[in-house]
Short mmCIF file of C-alpha atoms and ligand atoms in Angstrom, two decimals:
data_model
loop_
_atom_site.label_atom_id
_atom_site.label_comp_id
_atom_site.label_asym_id
_atom_site.label_seq_id
_atom_site.Cartn_x
_atom_site.Cartn_y
_atom_site.Cartn_z
CA MET W 53 4.33 -16.70 -23.42
CA ARG W 54 3.36 -13.37 -21.92
CA ILE W 55 4.33 -12.66 -18.31
CA PRO W 56 1.89 -10.25 -16.64
CA LEU W 57 2.76 -7.78 -13.88
CA VAL W 58 0.22 -9.53 -11.62
CA ASP W 59 -1.94 -12.59 -12.28
CA LEU W 60 -5.31 -12.31 -10.54
CA LYS W 61 -6.80 -15.23 -12.44
CA ALA W 62 -4.14 -17.67 -11.28
CA ASN W 63 -4.79 -16.47 -7.75
CA TYR W 64 -8.53 -17.03 -8.06
CA LEU W 65 -8.13 -20.49 -9.57
CA SER W 66 -5.90 -21.53 -6.66
CA ILE W 67 -8.78 -20.98 -4.19
CA LYS W 68 -11.79 -21.22 -6.50
CA ALA W 69 -13.80 -23.87 -4.63
CA GLU W 70 -13.54 -22.15 -1.24
CA VAL W 71 -14.23 -18.66 -2.59
CA ASP W 72 -17.20 -19.79 -4.67
CA GLU W 73 -18.67 -21.49 -1.64
CA ALA W 74 -18.17 -18.41 0.55
CA ILE W 75 -19.91 -16.22 -2.05
CA ALA W 76 -22.77 -18.68 -2.44
CA SER W 77 -23.41 -18.72 1.27
CA VAL W 78 -23.71 -14.91 1.39
CA LEU W 79 -26.15 -15.06 -1.55
CA GLU W 80 -28.21 -17.63 0.31
CA ARG W 81 -28.20 -15.71 3.60
CA GLY W 82 -28.81 -12.41 1.86
CA ASP W 83 -27.02 -10.38 4.57
CA PHE W 84 -25.36 -8.14 2.00
CA ILE W 85 -24.95 -5.06 4.22
CA GLN W 86 -22.99 -5.38 7.50
CA GLY W 87 -23.46 -9.14 7.43
CA GLN W 88 -21.78 -11.75 9.59
CA ASP W 89 -18.66 -12.05 7.39
CA VAL W 90 -17.92 -8.35 7.93
CA LYS W 91 -17.81 -8.77 11.68
CA LEU W 92 -15.78 -11.98 11.48
CA LEU W 93 -13.28 -10.48 9.03
CA GLU W 94 -12.86 -7.49 11.32
CA GLN W 95 -12.03 -9.76 14.25
CA GLU W 96 -9.70 -11.94 12.19
CA PHE W 97 -7.90 -9.04 10.56
CA ALA W 98 -7.42 -7.18 13.86
CA ALA W 99 -5.90 -10.35 15.33
CA TYR W 100 -3.72 -10.76 12.22
CA CYS W 101 -2.32 -7.25 12.75
CA SER W 102 -1.96 -7.75 16.54
CA ALA W 103 -4.33 -4.82 17.02
CA ARG W 104 -7.45 -4.61 19.17
CA GLU W 105 -9.94 -3.46 16.57
CA ALA W 106 -10.54 -3.36 12.85
CA VAL W 107 -13.37 -1.65 11.00
CA GLY W 108 -14.27 -2.71 7.47
CA VAL W 109 -14.80 0.11 4.99
CA SER W 110 -15.43 0.50 1.28
CA SER W 111 -11.86 1.21 0.09
CA GLY W 112 -8.35 2.07 1.19
CA THR W 113 -9.01 5.70 0.30
CA ASP W 114 -12.08 5.75 2.54
CA ALA W 115 -10.06 4.09 5.29
CA LEU W 116 -7.67 7.05 5.17
CA VAL W 117 -10.46 9.64 5.07
CA LEU W 118 -12.33 8.01 7.98
CA ALA W 119 -9.18 7.62 10.08
CA LEU W 120 -8.41 11.33 9.64
CA MET W 121 -12.03 12.28 10.43
CA ALA W 122 -12.03 10.07 13.52
CA LEU W 123 -8.91 11.86 14.79
CA ASN W 124 -10.55 15.24 14.09
CA VAL W 125 -7.94 16.21 11.53
CA GLY W 126 -9.41 18.96 9.37
CA LYS W 127 -9.29 22.57 8.29
CA GLY W 128 -6.16 24.40 9.40
CA ASP W 129 -4.26 21.20 10.18
CA GLU W 130 -1.19 19.96 8.38
CA VAL W 131 -0.39 16.30 7.80
CA ILE W 132 3.13 15.33 6.77
CA THR W 133 3.38 12.62 4.13
CA THR W 134 5.47 11.44 1.21
CA PRO W 135 5.10 12.85 -2.31
CA PHE W 136 6.17 9.47 -3.72
CA THR W 137 3.00 7.41 -3.33
CA PHE W 138 -0.37 6.82 -4.91
CA ILE W 139 -2.53 9.97 -4.97
CA ALA W 140 -5.02 8.55 -2.44
CA THR W 141 -2.60 9.13 0.44
CA ALA W 142 -2.57 12.92 -0.01
CA GLU W 143 -6.05 13.10 -1.51
CA ALA W 144 -7.55 11.82 1.76
CA ILE W 145 -5.76 14.59 3.68
CA SER W 146 -7.16 17.20 1.29
CA GLN W 147 -10.60 15.58 1.39
CA VAL W 148 -10.98 16.30 5.13
CA GLY W 149 -9.91 19.92 4.60
CA ALA W 150 -6.36 19.56 5.94
CA THR W 151 -3.18 20.36 4.02
CA PRO W 152 -0.73 17.69 2.90
CA VAL W 153 2.85 18.76 3.64
CA PHE W 154 5.37 16.69 1.78
CA ALA W 155 8.69 15.36 3.07
CA ASP W 156 11.12 13.81 0.59
CA ILE W 157 12.03 10.11 0.49
CA ASP W 158 15.13 8.16 1.40
CA PRO W 159 16.40 7.19 -2.07
CA ARG W 160 17.57 3.79 -0.84
CA THR W 161 14.13 2.60 0.26
CA CYS W 162 11.79 5.07 -1.50
CA ASN W 163 10.02 5.50 1.86
CA ILE W 164 9.56 8.87 3.59
CA ASN W 165 12.76 10.15 5.22
CA ALA W 166 12.31 10.77 8.96
CA ALA W 167 14.94 13.56 8.97
CA LYS W 168 12.89 15.41 6.33
CA ILE W 169 9.73 14.94 8.40
CA ALA W 170 11.47 16.66 11.33
CA GLU W 171 12.23 19.67 9.09
CA ALA W 172 8.60 19.90 7.97
CA ILE W 173 6.97 20.03 11.43
CA THR W 174 5.20 23.34 12.24
CA PRO W 175 2.80 24.40 15.01
CA ARG W 176 -0.06 23.37 12.67
CA THR W 177 1.17 19.81 12.18
CA LYS W 178 -1.35 17.34 13.53
CA ALA W 179 -0.25 14.00 12.14
CA ILE W 180 2.40 12.08 10.24
CA LEU W 181 1.14 9.75 7.51
CA PRO W 182 3.92 7.38 6.41
CA VAL W 183 3.35 4.88 3.60
CA HIS W 184 4.85 1.38 3.74
CA LEU W 185 5.69 1.61 0.06
CA TYR W 186 5.96 -1.54 -2.06
CA GLY W 187 5.33 -3.63 1.09
CA ARG W 188 8.39 -2.33 2.97
CA PRO W 189 7.74 -0.83 6.42
CA ALA W 190 8.65 2.85 6.74
CA GLU W 191 11.27 3.96 9.31
CA MET W 192 8.75 3.62 12.12
CA GLY W 193 11.16 3.87 15.06
CA ALA W 194 12.29 7.38 14.13
CA ILE W 195 8.79 8.40 13.04
CA LEU W 196 7.19 7.31 16.32
CA ARG W 197 9.89 9.11 18.34
CA LEU W 198 9.23 12.34 16.40
CA ALA W 199 5.49 11.95 16.88
CA ARG W 200 5.87 11.45 20.62
CA ARG W 201 8.17 14.45 20.97
CA HIS W 202 5.80 16.76 19.06
CA ASN W 203 2.52 15.20 20.20
CA LEU W 204 1.41 14.12 16.72
CA TYR W 205 -0.74 11.25 15.53
CA VAL W 206 0.79 8.57 13.33
CA ILE W 207 -1.46 7.14 10.65
CA GLU W 208 0.03 4.23 8.72
CA ASP W 209 -0.87 3.91 5.06
CA ALA W 210 -0.50 0.14 4.98
CA ALA W 211 -2.37 -0.31 1.68
CA GLN W 212 0.61 -2.14 0.18
CA ALA W 213 1.90 -3.94 3.24
CA HIS W 214 -0.55 -6.51 4.70
CA GLY W 215 1.59 -8.74 6.89
CA ALA W 216 4.83 -6.75 6.72
CA ALA W 217 6.72 -6.44 10.02
CA TYR W 218 8.94 -3.80 11.60
CA GLU W 219 11.22 -5.02 14.40
CA GLY W 220 9.02 -8.06 14.86
CA ARG W 221 5.74 -6.15 14.94
CA ARG W 222 3.15 -6.28 12.19
CA VAL W 223 2.31 -3.06 10.39
CA GLY W 224 -1.14 -1.95 11.46
CA SER W 225 -0.14 -2.09 15.13
CA LEU W 226 2.66 0.49 15.02
CA GLY W 227 0.93 3.87 14.79
CA ASP W 228 -2.29 5.26 16.31
CA VAL W 229 -4.29 3.94 13.40
CA ALA W 230 -3.54 2.09 10.16
CA CYS W 231 -5.34 2.03 6.84
CA PHE W 232 -5.46 -0.96 4.52
CA SER W 233 -6.74 -1.32 0.97
CA PHE W 234 -8.12 -4.57 -0.43
CA TYR W 235 -8.03 -3.33 -4.03
CA PRO W 236 -7.85 -6.52 -6.13
CA ALA W 237 -4.12 -6.33 -6.92
CA LYS W 238 -3.01 -5.72 -3.31
CA ASN W 239 -1.37 -8.55 -1.31
CA LEU W 240 -4.79 -9.19 0.21
CA GLY W 241 -7.28 -8.25 -2.51
CA ALA W 242 -11.06 -8.36 -2.81
CA PHE W 243 -13.10 -8.83 -5.99
CA GLY W 244 -13.73 -5.08 -6.13
CA ASP W 245 -13.12 -2.16 -3.78
CA ALA W 246 -12.71 -2.71 -0.04
CA GLY W 247 -10.60 -1.47 2.86
CA MET W 248 -10.02 -1.60 6.62
CA VAL W 249 -9.13 0.76 9.45
CA VAL W 250 -7.08 -0.93 12.18
CA THR W 251 -6.41 0.52 15.62
CA SER W 252 -5.92 -0.44 19.24
CA ASN W 253 -7.71 2.71 20.39
CA PRO W 254 -11.36 1.75 21.05
CA LYS W 255 -12.51 5.39 20.79
CA VAL W 256 -11.08 5.71 17.30
CA ALA W 257 -12.60 2.38 16.26
CA ASP W 258 -15.99 3.39 17.59
CA ARG W 259 -15.86 6.73 15.77
CA VAL W 260 -14.90 5.08 12.46
CA ARG W 261 -17.79 2.62 12.93
CA LEU W 262 -20.15 5.53 13.35
CA LEU W 263 -18.80 7.61 10.50
CA ARG W 264 -18.73 4.78 7.94
CA ASP W 265 -22.48 4.26 8.40
CA HIS W 266 -24.19 7.68 8.41
CA GLY W 267 -23.18 8.41 11.99
CA ARG W 268 -25.85 6.07 13.26
CA ARG W 269 -26.03 4.47 16.70
CA ASP W 270 -29.08 2.51 15.68
CA LYS W 271 -31.22 2.31 12.60
CA TYR W 272 -32.68 5.84 12.65
CA ARG W 273 -30.67 7.59 15.35
CA HIS W 274 -27.84 9.58 13.76
CA VAL W 275 -25.55 11.12 16.38
CA GLU W 276 -23.33 12.88 13.85
CA LEU W 277 -23.05 13.30 10.10
CA GLY W 278 -21.07 10.52 8.53
CA VAL W 279 -20.83 8.91 5.11
CA ASN W 280 -21.74 5.61 3.49
CA ALA W 281 -18.43 3.78 3.35
CA ARG W 282 -19.32 0.28 4.52
CA LEU W 283 -17.53 -2.91 3.52
CA ASP W 284 -19.75 -5.24 1.44
CA THR W 285 -20.46 -8.62 3.03
CA LEU W 286 -19.61 -10.34 -0.27
CA GLN W 287 -16.14 -8.78 -0.28
CA ALA W 288 -15.67 -9.67 3.38
CA ALA W 289 -16.56 -13.31 2.65
CA VAL W 290 -13.95 -13.45 -0.15
CA LEU W 291 -11.37 -11.72 2.02
CA ARG W 292 -11.87 -14.18 4.89
CA VAL W 293 -10.93 -17.06 2.58
CA LYS W 294 -7.93 -15.14 1.26
CA LEU W 295 -6.72 -14.00 4.71
CA ARG W 296 -6.10 -17.64 5.59
CA CYS W 297 -3.68 -17.82 2.64
CA LEU W 298 -1.99 -14.45 3.12
CA ASP W 299 1.09 -15.60 5.03
CA ALA W 300 1.77 -18.38 2.53
CA TRP W 301 1.33 -15.95 -0.38
CA ASN W 302 3.64 -13.37 1.22
CA GLN W 303 6.19 -16.14 1.75
CA ARG W 304 6.01 -16.95 -1.95
CA ARG W 305 6.42 -13.28 -2.84
CA ARG W 306 9.56 -13.26 -0.71
CA ALA W 307 10.81 -16.37 -2.49
CA VAL W 308 10.24 -14.66 -5.85
CA ALA W 309 12.13 -11.61 -4.55
CA SER W 310 15.10 -13.66 -3.38
CA LEU W 311 15.28 -15.48 -6.70
CA TYR W 312 15.27 -12.11 -8.52
CA ARG W 313 18.01 -10.97 -6.17
CA ARG W 314 20.13 -14.03 -6.97
CA LEU W 315 19.67 -13.70 -10.73
CA LEU W 316 19.82 -9.93 -11.31
CA VAL W 317 23.21 -8.22 -11.56
CA PRO W 318 23.57 -5.39 -8.99
CA ASP W 319 26.18 -3.62 -11.16
CA LEU W 320 23.53 -3.05 -13.81
CA LEU W 321 20.63 -1.76 -11.70
CA ALA W 322 19.63 -0.86 -8.14
CA LEU W 323 17.83 -3.67 -6.30
CA PRO W 324 15.45 -3.14 -3.38
CA PRO W 325 17.49 -3.30 -0.14
CA GLU W 326 16.88 -6.04 2.43
CA ASP W 327 17.12 -4.50 5.89
CA ARG W 328 17.49 -6.27 9.19
CA GLY W 329 14.46 -5.73 11.40
CA SER W 330 12.24 -4.79 8.50
CA GLU W 331 10.35 -7.52 6.71
CA SER W 332 8.92 -6.49 3.35
CA VAL W 333 6.00 -8.41 1.85
CA TYR W 334 7.00 -7.35 -1.68
CA HIS W 335 3.74 -5.93 -2.88
CA MET W 336 6.02 -4.98 -5.76
CA PHE W 337 9.58 -5.75 -6.76
CA VAL W 338 10.94 -2.40 -7.85
CA VAL W 339 14.35 -1.88 -9.43
CA ARG W 340 15.95 1.39 -10.48
CA THR W 341 17.85 2.27 -13.63
CA PRO W 342 18.44 5.43 -15.63
CA PHE W 343 17.66 3.28 -18.72
CA ARG W 344 14.13 2.67 -17.47
CA GLU W 345 12.20 3.65 -20.62
CA ALA W 346 14.36 1.64 -23.02
CA LEU W 347 14.35 -1.37 -20.69
CA ARG W 348 10.58 -1.21 -20.30
CA GLN W 349 10.04 -1.10 -24.07
CA LYS W 350 12.37 -4.02 -24.77
CA LEU W 351 10.76 -6.14 -22.04
CA GLN W 352 7.35 -5.37 -23.48
CA ASP W 353 8.58 -6.51 -26.92
CA GLN W 354 9.38 -9.86 -25.28
CA GLY W 355 5.94 -10.14 -23.70
CA ILE W 356 7.06 -9.10 -20.21
CA GLU W 357 4.74 -6.60 -18.58
CA THR W 358 6.15 -4.02 -16.15
CA GLY W 359 4.75 -1.05 -14.21
CA ILE W 360 5.89 2.35 -12.97
CA HIS W 361 4.99 3.17 -9.37
CA TYR W 362 4.90 6.15 -9.66
CA PRO W 363 5.82 8.22 -12.73
CA VAL W 364 4.84 11.64 -11.31
CA PRO W 365 5.42 12.62 -7.66
CA LEU W 366 2.36 14.16 -6.06
CA HIS W 367 3.79 17.67 -5.66
CA LEU W 368 4.02 17.89 -9.46
CA GLN W 369 0.50 16.57 -10.13
CA PRO W 370 -1.79 19.11 -11.79
CA ALA W 371 -4.36 18.45 -9.05
CA TYR W 372 -1.85 19.80 -6.49
CA SER W 373 -0.81 22.93 -8.39
CA ALA W 374 -2.46 24.99 -5.62
CA LEU W 375 0.34 23.92 -3.26
CA TRP W 376 2.75 25.90 -5.50
CA HIS W 377 5.47 23.30 -5.68
CA ARG W 378 8.04 23.25 -8.45
CA ALA W 379 10.33 20.69 -10.01
CA GLY W 380 13.34 20.43 -7.69
CA ASP W 381 11.38 20.77 -4.43
CA PHE W 382 11.64 17.04 -3.63
CA PRO W 383 14.60 15.91 -5.74
CA GLU W 384 14.82 12.32 -4.47
CA SER W 385 11.16 11.66 -5.26
CA GLU W 386 11.59 13.21 -8.69
CA ARG W 387 14.69 11.15 -9.45
CA ALA W 388 12.93 7.95 -8.27
CA ALA W 389 9.90 8.76 -10.45
CA GLY W 390 12.22 8.75 -13.47
CA GLU W 391 14.04 5.52 -12.60
CA VAL W 392 11.74 3.02 -10.87
CA LEU W 393 10.47 -0.04 -12.68
CA SER W 394 8.18 -2.66 -11.16
CA LEU W 395 8.94 -6.18 -12.42
CA PRO W 396 6.30 -8.94 -12.50
CA MET W 397 5.54 -10.04 -8.92
CA PHE W 398 2.73 -12.29 -7.74
CA PRO W 399 2.54 -15.33 -5.44
CA ASP W 400 1.80 -17.80 -8.24
CA MET W 401 4.83 -16.71 -10.28
CA THR W 402 6.91 -19.76 -11.22
CA PRO W 403 10.73 -19.91 -10.93
CA GLU W 404 10.83 -20.28 -14.73
CA GLN W 405 8.93 -17.00 -15.12
CA VAL W 406 11.27 -15.24 -12.67
CA LYS W 407 14.29 -16.57 -14.55
CA ARG W 408 12.94 -15.43 -17.89
CA VAL W 409 12.33 -11.90 -16.58
CA ALA W 410 15.73 -11.69 -14.84
CA LEU W 411 17.63 -12.95 -17.88
CA ALA W 412 15.78 -10.54 -20.16
CA VAL W 413 16.51 -7.59 -17.83
CA THR W 414 20.21 -8.46 -17.64
CA ASP W 415 20.45 -8.98 -21.38
CA VAL W 416 18.80 -5.68 -22.24
CA LEU W 417 20.79 -3.66 -19.69
CA GLN W 418 24.11 -5.18 -20.77
CA GLY W 419 23.29 -4.28 -24.37
CA LEU W 420 22.32 -0.72 -23.43
CA GLN W 421 25.45 -0.18 -21.32
CA GLN W 422 27.74 -1.51 -24.04
CA ARG W 423 26.10 0.75 -26.56
CA GLN W 424 26.57 3.72 -24.23
CA ALA W 425 30.25 2.82 -23.64
CA VAL W 426 30.89 2.78 -27.41
CA ALA W 427 29.04 6.08 -27.97
C1 PLP K 512 -4.03 1.29 -3.17
C2 PLP K 512 -3.54 2.39 -2.33
C3 PLP K 512 -4.42 3.29 -1.68
C4 PLP K 512 -5.88 3.37 -1.98
O1 PLP K 512 -6.60 2.23 -1.84
P1 PLP K 512 -8.00 2.03 -2.63
O2 PLP K 512 -8.54 0.80 -2.00
O3 PLP K 512 -7.69 1.88 -4.07
O4 PLP K 512 -8.86 3.22 -2.36
C5 PLP K 512 -3.89 4.20 -0.80
N1 PLP K 512 -2.57 4.28 -0.58
C6 PLP K 512 -1.69 3.48 -1.21
C7 PLP K 512 -0.24 3.60 -0.92
C8 PLP K 512 -2.14 2.52 -2.12
O5 PLP K 512 -1.26 1.74 -2.75
#
């Protein structure tokens, strides 16, 4: 039996009746654009994050672009972020005309290193954009202190961390504004593209509301030039059903993670750390080993699917060649890119599946290490 990296079908089947009904009622109402489910999801998701406002948008990438636009980040500004993330994080910065400035990661957590952020601040720096990678909150205490000292905005890329908490507070309520993705495989996923901007600043929320819908105050009065980046009512209806399950699903992800932790052998590979005061929602369960490629191949031969998040750090992407970075500029990100392996992780994963993966990983790594010891 094949074990996938994520199982979207199992997830759908677990809520099929409710989701089908929610979709049918949108079809019957016909309020496809800015319908009632969009407004209700916004209220429910803001409350979920302990924030005042949430604005539904068409994707996580658009959430980032609109948040930057709403804060007037643009040409001539620098935004400090991690090179070890999905391209969208930096792409959004470039999209608004600003320059992404990278700061290397803490190799233990794979999140941006606050000490490296401090070294990267210049008079042009306007914002810090940390990513809560793999569902683990970034070092927000140190990041917020730096931001306060240098008068910078903090924009959370929370695309992988719906429901994660830092010192008892939900991500989404920590910085000036937070951006969520509801890409299908995320902890809270739509049936297509969708996203959300979350903030407790009513001015920012109002500006994002304007910008996502052609800068309009009413139907044909456009007070500034915006974009079309609205959240579909159909997606909002699906997401409202799923939001009610999110805490239970995150709990099950944590149970899968703790079973992995019990079964995997820390001498053979690096496990994700569990830190006090920081509650990960395990969007992914990522281990590290220098034998990554061989392990991945052997797992695949046994029908176990894995992923690599991410194989190339952003400063070495061809699309960012204009930033003139070279191999060696962010050594921890580069080393992580060569060693990380995402094991199957989804809420419906059974203990038997977790055991099969863990035993296979241990078996393969023991074999590889013995072979290396002999050679
Ligand atoms: C998924 C993701 C995004 C982009 O979200 P989309 O909804 O796919 O546009 C941005 N940042 C991170 C860290 C992500 O994982």
